[in-house]
Amino acid sequence: MSEAAVRMSDVDELLLSGELNYRTGPDLRKEGQALIKSSKAASLVIDCSAVVKSSSVGLSLLLCFMRDAKAAGKAVSIRAMPEDMREIAQVSELTELLT
Amino acid sequence: MSADNAYAVELKGVTFKRGSRSIFNNVDIRIPRGKVTGIMGPSGCGKTTLLRLMGAQLRPSKGEVWVNGQNLPKLSRSDLFDARKHMGVLFQSGALFTDLDVFENVAFPLRVHTELPEEMIRDIVLLKLQAVGLRGAIELMPDELSGGMKRRVALARAIALDPQILMYDEPFVGQDPIAMGVLVRLIRLLNDALGITSIVVSHDLAETASIADYIYVVGDGQVLGQGTPDELMSSDDPRIRQFMTGDPDGPVPYHFPAPDYRADLLGKRR
């Protein structure tokens, strides 16, 4: 099983990686929130290129981080959403909100 | 591990008895992964019992029930609890909690099986209700919903944990044509878009044949036939033909066994 993680890169991009599921979701939520809060950048890019697998939890994490960024007055964009996340987003008619 | 990963569920030589009465005798069924498989047969033939065997709510008297590579009857209670997280069931009655509103009904499995914070539970509930077209109904109680809406809320709840396998028990029973059309579209959409393995237990031929990739016809405690809907429609087996064409008489007789009619009417009175 691929361990899940969230970290801020040198260029202030939030990097999500591993499996985003019901087990890993709660910690990722807390850690991501803290990273966004401490970031000084005016905008936030959430990079999903290292996500191996995702359930609906992955989409909820994106929504949580988008709300955090909005509360901090940061513009937000999402990069490289993997296919399984796109499919769940499509079924839940969420695609437009995430682009 | 199960022999073949192409199948999400495999029943191998399953016999199930209630008391001395056999419901199933040495049945083999293989449910292909990622497809919609129909399990059809007349009312009372044990279709729901098959689903309960697949979900390990019932234990077979003999045989193996493999789900995602695990032989369920051999699992410990806690392993079975984990295995069931990957299986969703849409019950025939909907089985919504009548004292919980729509939101709490869908949130229920997330609260029981996960430790997600409230904001994430809310996100996922809204995503699932949006998928079934009922996000606007979150505050309604079950008794304020139509039969079709109840079935859709139950479906949102069944997919709350993103199951790999989704079992539908008579999903079309008691639904008006519009609600039926909505359910048919949703079952296919969820299957194809999310890669779910769908098992549809039903005696509604037209609806099931319209979405199933493969169908098993069960009756008399065994598998009477299997194949694509087209293959079954053109089957020469009279038992399959009777079911697929809805003939009132055939191998399954119209008349319940009775004494001679003439003797009953003109003979000695009981």
XYZ file of C-alpha atoms in Angstrom, chain A residues 1-8 13-21 23-25 27-28 31 35 46-54 57-58 61-62 65 79-80 82 85:
42
model
C 0.000 0.000 0.000
C 1.276 3.440 -0.902
C 1.575 5.768 2.092
C -0.352 9.012 1.718
C 1.208 12.402 2.407
C 0.725 16.109 1.922
C 3.577 18.631 1.901
C 4.367 22.124 0.685
C 2.675 24.110 -4.139
C 0.657 21.717 -2.023
C 1.691 18.207 -3.075
C -0.719 15.353 -2.409
C 0.593 11.821 -2.790
C -0.250 8.162 -2.192
C -3.714 6.732 -1.529
C -6.434 9.142 -0.507
C -9.001 7.055 1.340
C -8.112 5.753 6.536
C -5.631 8.402 5.368
C -8.135 11.259 4.943
C -4.638 13.184 8.975
C -4.207 14.618 5.484
C -1.803 18.499 7.877
C 0.381 23.954 5.669
C -2.745 21.770 -5.338
C -0.728 19.190 -7.234
C -2.242 15.674 -7.439
C 0.287 14.132 -9.826
C 1.631 11.762 -7.142
C -1.789 10.509 -6.058
C -1.830 6.760 -6.634
C -5.469 6.050 -5.883
C -8.395 8.043 -4.579
C -12.159 11.330 0.234
C -9.682 12.792 -2.276
C -9.742 16.978 0.606
C -9.584 19.200 -2.471
C -8.167 22.883 0.869
C -3.197 20.354 -11.148
C -2.974 16.808 -12.532
C -5.853 11.477 -11.690
C -10.752 11.390 -9.044
